[in-house]
Amino acid sequence: MILVTGATGNIGRNVVTRLLNHGRPVRALTLDTAREAGLPDGVEVVTGDMCEPRVLAAALRDVRRVFLFPVFGVFDQVLSACVAAKVEQVVLLSSAVVTFPEPGWLGREQARLETAVRESGLGWAFVRPTYLMANDLNWAPRLAATGAVTGAYGDAALAPVDERDVAAVAAHLLTNRLTGCTFELTGPQALSQVERVRIIGEVTGRSARFDETSAGQAARELREWVPEPAVEQLLSILRSARDRPHRVLDTVRTLIGEPPHTYAQWVAHHRDRFLAPA
Ligand SMILES: NC(=O)c1ccc[n+]([C@@H]2O[C@H](COP(=O)([O-])OP(=O)(O)OC[C@H]3O[C@@H](n4cnc5c(N)ncnc54)[C@H](OP(=O)(O)O)[C@@H]3O)[C@@H](O)[C@H]2O)c1
């Protein structure tokens, strides 16, 4: 049995689907029952908070492999529960920010989790996405309402990756029982915010514009969906990407033999979200 935590999230949901498509027995741990409905048939669901040892013990019964969503603050007890349950492999959802020159709060937290997993004695593998395309779903309501989004450093090029590709790599590591390895994941293109909004307009057939604003104004808007300690960090990542566009890695194709989704393919996959009435 493979346990997927964070199973109703952008990435976790796709890990569940991918593992089921590989014919694997999957158990999903979700926090919110309502959303549980969105999970495919054939997955065994455990509902509850990862922070609760009772919930965790039930979720880990007869489990040998775990996709580990990084819930900060309770992670050490999640790990000890995995050790107690004699789990053989954990695939941790980490982040490429641990490798950045300025890892900041997020990078330090994720690095701490990676160290804890390495020192746990469990078989481990880490997936480190750079920037998730799913972040741009936060633009959808504003684009639907006004046809425009604002932000700073519009020309800074990141290499966003589709949540389905992160999930495909995680599922590959779980089904092939790979351990002792770390994979940094990017999408197939380095794209600025201006270019991404243009592609959203092209794919949705709606007018879409990116309006440059000050870093202060951008920070105020980012606070709507970015944890406070990471707001300044995201702006500094964008600032440095203006001079040094993020590099594109071929990890997804190399590992799973499939080309990663382009940004236009990702927008098409979430077309309804971008066309949803304001
Ligand atoms: N955003 C980026 O650009 C980026 C870049 C690199 C790495 N990452 C990593 O990716 C993660 C985000 O992944 P995502 O987009 O798939 O996440 P997401 O969509 O926000 O989903 C979070 C999932 O975790 C579950 N969850 C949260 N707290 C829980 C708890 N206490 N007990 C049980 N389940 C809990 C949620 O359950 P409910 O749905 O039931 O609430 C949900 O399934 C980040 O945390 C970071 O580590 C992100």
Tab-separated table of C-alpha atoms and ligand atoms in Angstrom:
chain	number	residue	atom	x	y	z
A	1	MET	CA	0.000	0.000	0.000
A	2	ILE	CA	1.264	3.496	-0.879
A	3	LEU	CA	0.123	6.426	1.274
A	4	VAL	CA	-0.278	9.849	-0.333
A	5	THR	CA	-0.430	12.787	2.063
A	6	GLY	CA	-1.629	16.200	0.861
A	7	ALA	CA	-3.781	14.061	-1.419
A	8	THR	CA	-6.301	16.756	-2.367
A	9	GLY	CA	-3.604	19.305	-3.218
A	10	ASN	CA	-2.422	20.338	-6.685
A	11	ILE	CA	0.400	17.794	-6.644
A	12	GLY	CA	-0.952	15.111	-4.276
A	13	ARG	CA	-4.166	14.698	-6.269
A	14	ASN	CA	-2.147	13.923	-9.385
A	15	VAL	CA	0.152	11.525	-7.513
A	16	VAL	CA	-2.964	9.536	-6.515
A	17	THR	CA	-4.189	9.379	-10.122
A	18	ARG	CA	-0.768	8.449	-11.474
A	19	LEU	CA	-0.286	5.607	-8.959
A	20	LEU	CA	-3.779	4.226	-9.634
A	21	ASN	CA	-2.996	4.309	-13.364
A	22	HIS	CA	0.097	2.238	-12.536
A	23	GLY	CA	-2.268	-0.272	-10.853
A	24	ARG	CA	-0.895	0.464	-7.363
A	25	PRO	CA	-2.984	0.182	-4.167
A	26	VAL	CA	-3.268	3.776	-2.909
A	27	ARG	CA	-4.407	5.246	0.397
A	28	ALA	CA	-5.014	9.016	0.538
A	29	LEU	CA	-4.842	11.141	3.670
A	30	THR	CA	-6.960	14.258	3.363
A	31	LEU	CA	-7.704	16.991	5.855
A	32	ASP	CA	-10.996	18.163	4.446
A	33	THR	CA	-13.719	15.600	3.836
A	34	ALA	CA	-15.698	17.769	1.443
A	35	ARG	CA	-12.898	17.883	-1.002
A	36	GLU	CA	-12.366	14.157	-0.638
A	37	ALA	CA	-15.094	13.793	-3.253
A	38	GLY	CA	-12.657	14.904	-5.891
A	39	LEU	CA	-10.504	11.824	-5.537
A	40	PRO	CA	-10.769	9.056	-8.170
A	41	ASP	CA	-12.525	5.764	-7.418
A	42	GLY	CA	-10.335	2.959	-6.228
A	43	VAL	CA	-8.393	5.036	-3.671
A	44	GLU	CA	-8.800	4.242	0.017
A	45	VAL	CA	-9.347	7.508	1.929
A	46	VAL	CA	-8.358	8.332	5.504
A	47	THR	CA	-9.729	11.675	6.666
A	48	GLY	CA	-8.067	13.703	9.374
A	49	ASP	CA	-5.246	15.947	10.421
A	50	MET	CA	-1.675	14.722	9.961
A	51	CYS	CA	-0.934	16.388	13.300
A	52	GLU	CA	-3.036	13.762	15.117
A	53	PRO	CA	-1.003	10.604	15.925
A	54	ARG	CA	-4.196	8.475	15.861
A	55	VAL	CA	-4.988	9.624	12.319
A	56	LEU	CA	-1.405	9.055	11.246
A	57	ALA	CA	-1.249	5.529	12.712
A	58	ALA	CA	-4.438	4.581	10.852
A	59	ALA	CA	-3.118	6.063	7.638
A	60	LEU	CA	0.202	4.205	7.940
A	61	ARG	CA	-1.235	0.726	8.628
A	62	ASP	CA	0.372	-1.815	6.164
A	63	VAL	CA	2.042	1.072	4.295
A	64	ARG	CA	5.553	0.643	2.843
A	65	ARG	CA	5.868	3.788	0.716
A	66	VAL	CA	4.748	7.363	1.427
A	67	PHE	CA	4.421	10.553	-0.621
A	68	LEU	CA	5.170	13.103	2.069
A	69	PHE	CA	3.599	16.545	1.888
A	70	PRO	CA	5.662	19.026	3.953
A	71	VAL	CA	3.342	20.149	6.730
A	72	PHE	CA	5.665	22.433	8.673
A	73	GLY	CA	5.554	22.241	12.458
A	74	VAL	CA	4.432	18.576	12.851
A	75	PHE	CA	6.894	17.015	10.502
A	76	ASP	CA	9.111	15.315	13.100
A	77	GLN	CA	6.190	13.369	14.565
A	78	VAL	CA	5.085	12.410	11.042
A	79	LEU	CA	8.573	11.019	10.443
A	80	SER	CA	8.702	9.106	13.732
A	81	ALA	CA	5.302	7.604	12.889
A	82	CYS	CA	6.736	6.446	9.546
A	83	VAL	CA	9.727	4.888	11.303
A	84	ALA	CA	7.429	3.187	13.837
A	85	ALA	CA	5.282	1.836	10.994
A	86	LYS	CA	8.425	0.385	9.324
A	87	VAL	CA	7.894	2.445	6.177
A	88	GLU	CA	10.630	1.615	3.619
A	89	GLN	CA	10.533	4.705	1.380
A	90	VAL	CA	9.388	8.311	1.674
A	91	VAL	CA	9.273	10.643	-1.318
A	92	LEU	CA	9.374	14.157	0.129
A	93	LEU	CA	7.877	17.126	-1.687
A	94	SER	CA	10.634	19.673	-1.199
A	95	SER	CA	11.617	22.742	-3.211
A	96	ALA	CA	14.508	23.948	-5.397
A	97	VAL	CA	14.675	27.007	-3.129
A	98	VAL	CA	16.937	24.946	-0.818
A	99	THR	CA	19.646	25.312	-3.493
A	100	PHE	CA	19.195	29.077	-4.076
A	101	PRO	CA	21.998	31.452	-3.037
A	102	GLU	CA	19.480	33.047	-0.652
A	103	PRO	CA	17.273	30.128	0.475
A	104	GLY	CA	15.396	32.398	2.936
A	105	TRP	CA	12.708	31.176	5.357
A	106	LEU	CA	11.168	28.662	2.907
A	107	GLY	CA	14.545	27.247	1.895
A	108	ARG	CA	15.688	26.890	5.486
A	109	GLU	CA	12.419	25.153	6.467
A	110	GLN	CA	12.539	22.771	3.513
A	111	ALA	CA	16.259	22.053	4.115
A	112	ARG	CA	15.472	21.242	7.739
A	113	LEU	CA	12.841	18.741	6.599
A	114	GLU	CA	15.258	17.153	4.121
A	115	THR	CA	17.872	16.734	6.851
A	116	ALA	CA	15.296	15.224	9.214
A	117	VAL	CA	14.288	12.678	6.548
A	118	ARG	CA	17.916	11.772	5.760
A	119	GLU	CA	18.674	11.301	9.476
A	120	SER	CA	15.490	9.255	10.078
A	121	GLY	CA	17.021	6.102	8.600
A	122	LEU	CA	14.076	5.797	6.192
A	123	GLY	CA	14.732	5.222	2.488
A	124	TRP	CA	14.242	8.677	0.961
A	125	ALA	CA	13.957	10.553	-2.322
A	126	PHE	CA	13.344	14.299	-2.746
A	127	VAL	CA	11.498	16.131	-5.510
A	128	ARG	CA	12.423	19.815	-5.723
A	129	PRO	CA	10.137	21.756	-8.065
A	130	THR	CA	11.315	25.276	-8.844
A	131	TYR	CA	8.124	27.368	-9.327
A	132	LEU	CA	4.686	25.744	-9.700
A	133	MET	CA	2.518	26.852	-12.641
A	134	ALA	CA	-0.364	26.360	-10.145
A	135	ASN	CA	0.653	29.649	-8.456
A	136	ASP	CA	-0.748	31.452	-11.509
A	137	LEU	CA	-4.244	30.168	-10.684
A	138	ASN	CA	-4.206	33.049	-8.203
A	139	TRP	CA	-4.409	35.362	-11.235
A	140	ALA	CA	-7.660	33.775	-12.486
A	141	PRO	CA	-10.228	35.810	-10.460
A	142	ARG	CA	-8.548	39.120	-11.324
A	143	LEU	CA	-8.170	38.244	-15.004
A	144	ALA	CA	-11.827	37.205	-15.130
A	145	ALA	CA	-12.879	40.462	-13.436
A	146	THR	CA	-10.646	43.035	-15.162
A	147	GLY	CA	-8.616	41.278	-17.868
A	148	ALA	CA	-5.458	42.438	-16.100
A	149	VAL	CA	-3.139	41.461	-13.272
A	150	THR	CA	-0.501	43.613	-11.640
A	151	GLY	CA	2.846	42.689	-10.215
A	152	ALA	CA	6.507	43.618	-10.060
A	153	TYR	CA	9.392	42.436	-12.250
A	154	GLY	CA	7.095	41.397	-15.106
A	155	ASP	CA	10.060	40.522	-17.322
A	156	ALA	CA	11.691	38.144	-14.815
A	157	ALA	CA	11.776	34.674	-16.392
A	158	LEU	CA	11.197	31.633	-14.174
A	159	ALA	CA	10.846	28.019	-15.426
A	160	PRO	CA	7.465	27.059	-13.962
A	161	VAL	CA	6.564	23.374	-13.793
A	162	ASP	CA	3.143	21.728	-14.175
A	163	GLU	CA	1.875	19.987	-11.022
A	164	ARG	CA	1.123	16.905	-13.140
A	165	ASP	CA	4.819	16.565	-14.018
A	166	VAL	CA	5.919	16.887	-10.385
A	167	ALA	CA	3.373	14.180	-9.546
A	168	ALA	CA	4.554	11.972	-12.415
A	169	VAL	CA	8.132	12.100	-11.105
A	170	ALA	CA	7.004	11.370	-7.528
A	171	ALA	CA	4.905	8.404	-8.732
A	172	HIS	CA	7.869	7.137	-10.776
A	173	LEU	CA	10.108	7.207	-7.675
A	174	LEU	CA	7.454	5.393	-5.612
A	175	THR	CA	6.628	2.692	-8.166
A	176	ASN	CA	10.336	2.043	-8.871
A	177	ARG	CA	11.253	2.231	-5.157
A	178	LEU	CA	14.111	4.664	-5.895
A	179	THR	CA	15.947	6.042	-2.849
A	180	GLY	CA	18.992	8.188	-2.054
A	181	CYS	CA	18.236	10.595	-4.900
A	182	THR	CA	17.109	14.193	-5.375
A	183	PHE	CA	15.476	15.668	-8.491
A	184	GLU	CA	15.149	19.364	-9.285
A	185	LEU	CA	12.193	19.949	-11.588
A	186	THR	CA	11.439	22.746	-14.033
A	187	GLY	CA	9.027	23.190	-16.888
A	188	PRO	CA	10.233	23.190	-20.529
A	189	GLN	CA	10.355	27.001	-20.905
A	190	ALA	CA	11.773	30.015	-19.074
A	191	LEU	CA	8.841	32.448	-19.154
A	192	SER	CA	8.278	35.896	-17.666
A	193	GLN	CA	5.026	36.931	-15.988
A	194	VAL	CA	4.249	39.140	-19.030
A	195	GLU	CA	4.719	36.155	-21.365
A	196	ARG	CA	2.643	33.831	-19.132
A	197	VAL	CA	-0.272	36.281	-19.015
A	198	ARG	CA	-0.056	36.676	-22.810
A	199	ILE	CA	-0.269	32.876	-23.207
A	200	ILE	CA	-3.302	32.774	-20.859
A	201	GLY	CA	-4.977	35.334	-23.158
A	202	GLU	CA	-4.123	33.326	-26.285
A	203	VAL	CA	-5.359	30.001	-24.854
A	204	THR	CA	-8.545	31.400	-23.273
A	205	GLY	CA	-9.335	33.758	-26.173
A	206	ARG	CA	-9.785	36.525	-23.605
A	207	SER	CA	-7.855	39.768	-23.306
A	208	ALA	CA	-5.218	39.404	-20.606
A	209	ARG	CA	-2.617	42.004	-19.611
A	210	PHE	CA	0.175	42.238	-17.053
A	211	ASP	CA	0.577	45.735	-15.577
A	212	GLU	CA	3.911	46.462	-13.920
A	213	THR	CA	3.630	47.931	-10.430
A	214	SER	CA	5.962	48.746	-7.549
A	215	ALA	CA	7.498	46.009	-5.400
A	216	GLY	CA	5.584	47.475	-2.420
A	217	GLN	CA	2.217	47.162	-4.202
A	218	ALA	CA	3.162	43.693	-5.463
A	219	ALA	CA	4.021	42.615	-1.913
A	220	ARG	CA	0.581	43.743	-0.715
A	221	GLU	CA	-1.070	41.609	-3.383
A	222	LEU	CA	1.191	38.595	-2.849
A	223	ARG	CA	0.207	38.530	0.824
A	224	GLU	CA	-3.210	37.290	-0.316
A	225	TRP	CA	-1.795	33.843	-1.142
A	226	VAL	CA	1.901	33.717	-0.080
A	227	PRO	CA	2.859	33.094	3.593
A	228	GLU	CA	4.207	36.364	4.999
A	229	PRO	CA	7.823	35.161	5.545
A	230	ALA	CA	7.972	34.096	1.855
A	231	VAL	CA	6.634	37.352	0.299
A	232	GLU	CA	9.932	39.252	0.283
A	233	GLN	CA	11.705	36.050	-0.708
A	234	LEU	CA	9.529	35.597	-3.810
A	235	LEU	CA	10.180	39.223	-4.800
A	236	SER	CA	13.931	38.733	-4.414
A	237	ILE	CA	13.744	35.561	-6.546
A	238	LEU	CA	11.967	37.613	-9.249
A	239	ARG	CA	14.440	40.499	-8.894
A	240	SER	CA	17.438	38.220	-9.452
A	241	ALA	CA	15.694	36.367	-12.302
A	242	ARG	CA	15.517	39.650	-14.247
A	243	ASP	CA	19.274	39.488	-14.824
A	244	ARG	CA	19.586	35.686	-14.723
A	245	PRO	CA	16.539	33.897	-16.204
A	246	HIS	CA	15.972	30.567	-14.442
A	247	ARG	CA	17.520	27.644	-16.253
A	248	VAL	CA	15.403	24.917	-17.849
A	249	LEU	CA	16.255	21.357	-16.777
A	250	ASP	CA	15.398	18.167	-18.701
A	251	THR	CA	14.838	16.106	-15.538
A	252	VAL	CA	11.184	15.222	-16.162
A	253	ARG	CA	11.809	13.888	-19.680
A	254	THR	CA	15.004	12.075	-18.615
A	255	LEU	CA	13.300	10.396	-15.665
A	256	ILE	CA	9.863	9.451	-16.971
A	257	GLY	CA	10.508	9.561	-20.732
A	258	GLU	CA	7.683	12.051	-21.318
A	259	PRO	CA	8.168	15.731	-22.219
A	260	PRO	CA	6.993	18.067	-19.444
A	261	HIS	CA	3.806	20.038	-20.158
A	262	THR	CA	4.220	23.452	-21.735
A	263	TYR	CA	2.646	26.501	-20.111
A	264	ALA	CA	0.000	26.673	-22.860
A	265	GLN	CA	-0.920	23.030	-22.157
A	266	TRP	CA	-1.208	23.834	-18.450
A	267	VAL	CA	-3.491	26.817	-19.127
A	268	ALA	CA	-5.656	24.659	-21.405
A	269	HIS	CA	-5.881	22.052	-18.610
A	270	HIS	CA	-7.180	24.777	-16.236
A	271	ARG	CA	-9.141	26.707	-18.858
A	272	ASP	CA	-12.325	26.563	-16.787
A	273	ARG	CA	-10.619	28.270	-13.865
A	274	PHE	CA	-9.484	31.139	-16.092
A	275	LEU	CA	-12.893	31.441	-17.744
A	276	ALA	CA	-14.867	31.180	-14.483
A	277	PRO	CA	-17.090	34.256	-14.032
A	278	ALA	CA	-15.612	36.851	-11.624
B	1	LIG	N1	4.296	27.020	-4.906
B	1	LIG	C1	5.484	26.800	-5.475
B	1	LIG	O1	5.907	27.462	-6.431
B	1	LIG	C2	6.321	25.660	-4.940
B	1	LIG	C3	7.607	25.502	-5.432
B	1	LIG	C4	8.364	24.426	-4.944
B	1	LIG	C5	7.838	23.565	-3.983
B	1	LIG	N2	6.571	23.770	-3.536
B	1	LIG	C6	6.052	22.825	-2.523
B	1	LIG	O2	4.747	22.405	-2.915
B	1	LIG	C7	3.865	22.578	-1.815
B	1	LIG	C8	2.488	22.951	-2.355
B	1	LIG	O3	1.991	21.789	-3.022
B	1	LIG	P1	0.481	21.821	-3.554
B	1	LIG	O4	0.306	23.012	-4.444
B	1	LIG	O5	0.159	20.482	-4.077
B	1	LIG	O6	-0.300	22.071	-2.164
B	1	LIG	P2	-1.818	22.471	-1.958
B	1	LIG	O7	-2.577	22.429	-3.231
B	1	LIG	O8	-1.808	23.690	-1.138
B	1	LIG	O9	-2.363	21.228	-1.075
B	1	LIG	C9	-1.993	21.073	0.266
B	1	LIG	C10	-2.429	19.678	0.675
B	1	LIG	O10	-1.946	19.383	1.975
B	1	LIG	C11	-3.057	18.978	2.797
B	1	LIG	N3	-2.798	19.376	4.163
B	1	LIG	C12	-2.381	20.578	4.595
B	1	LIG	N4	-2.227	20.559	5.948
B	1	LIG	C13	-2.570	19.289	6.333
B	1	LIG	C14	-2.623	18.626	7.581
B	1	LIG	N5	-2.291	19.252	8.698
B	1	LIG	N6	-3.020	17.330	7.622
B	1	LIG	C15	-3.373	16.691	6.482
B	1	LIG	N7	-3.321	17.262	5.250
B	1	LIG	C16	-2.932	18.537	5.191
B	1	LIG	C17	-4.257	19.705	2.201
B	1	LIG	O11	-5.413	19.027	2.573
B	1	LIG	P3	-6.815	19.736	2.311
B	1	LIG	O12	-6.840	19.888	0.836
B	1	LIG	O13	-7.809	18.750	2.777
B	1	LIG	O14	-6.758	21.020	3.033
B	1	LIG	C18	-3.944	19.532	0.705
B	1	LIG	O15	-4.269	18.246	0.290
B	1	LIG	C19	4.491	23.679	-0.967
B	1	LIG	O16	4.137	23.479	0.374
B	1	LIG	C20	5.965	23.489	-1.179
B	1	LIG	O17	6.439	22.568	-0.259
B	1	LIG	C21	5.794	24.791	-3.977
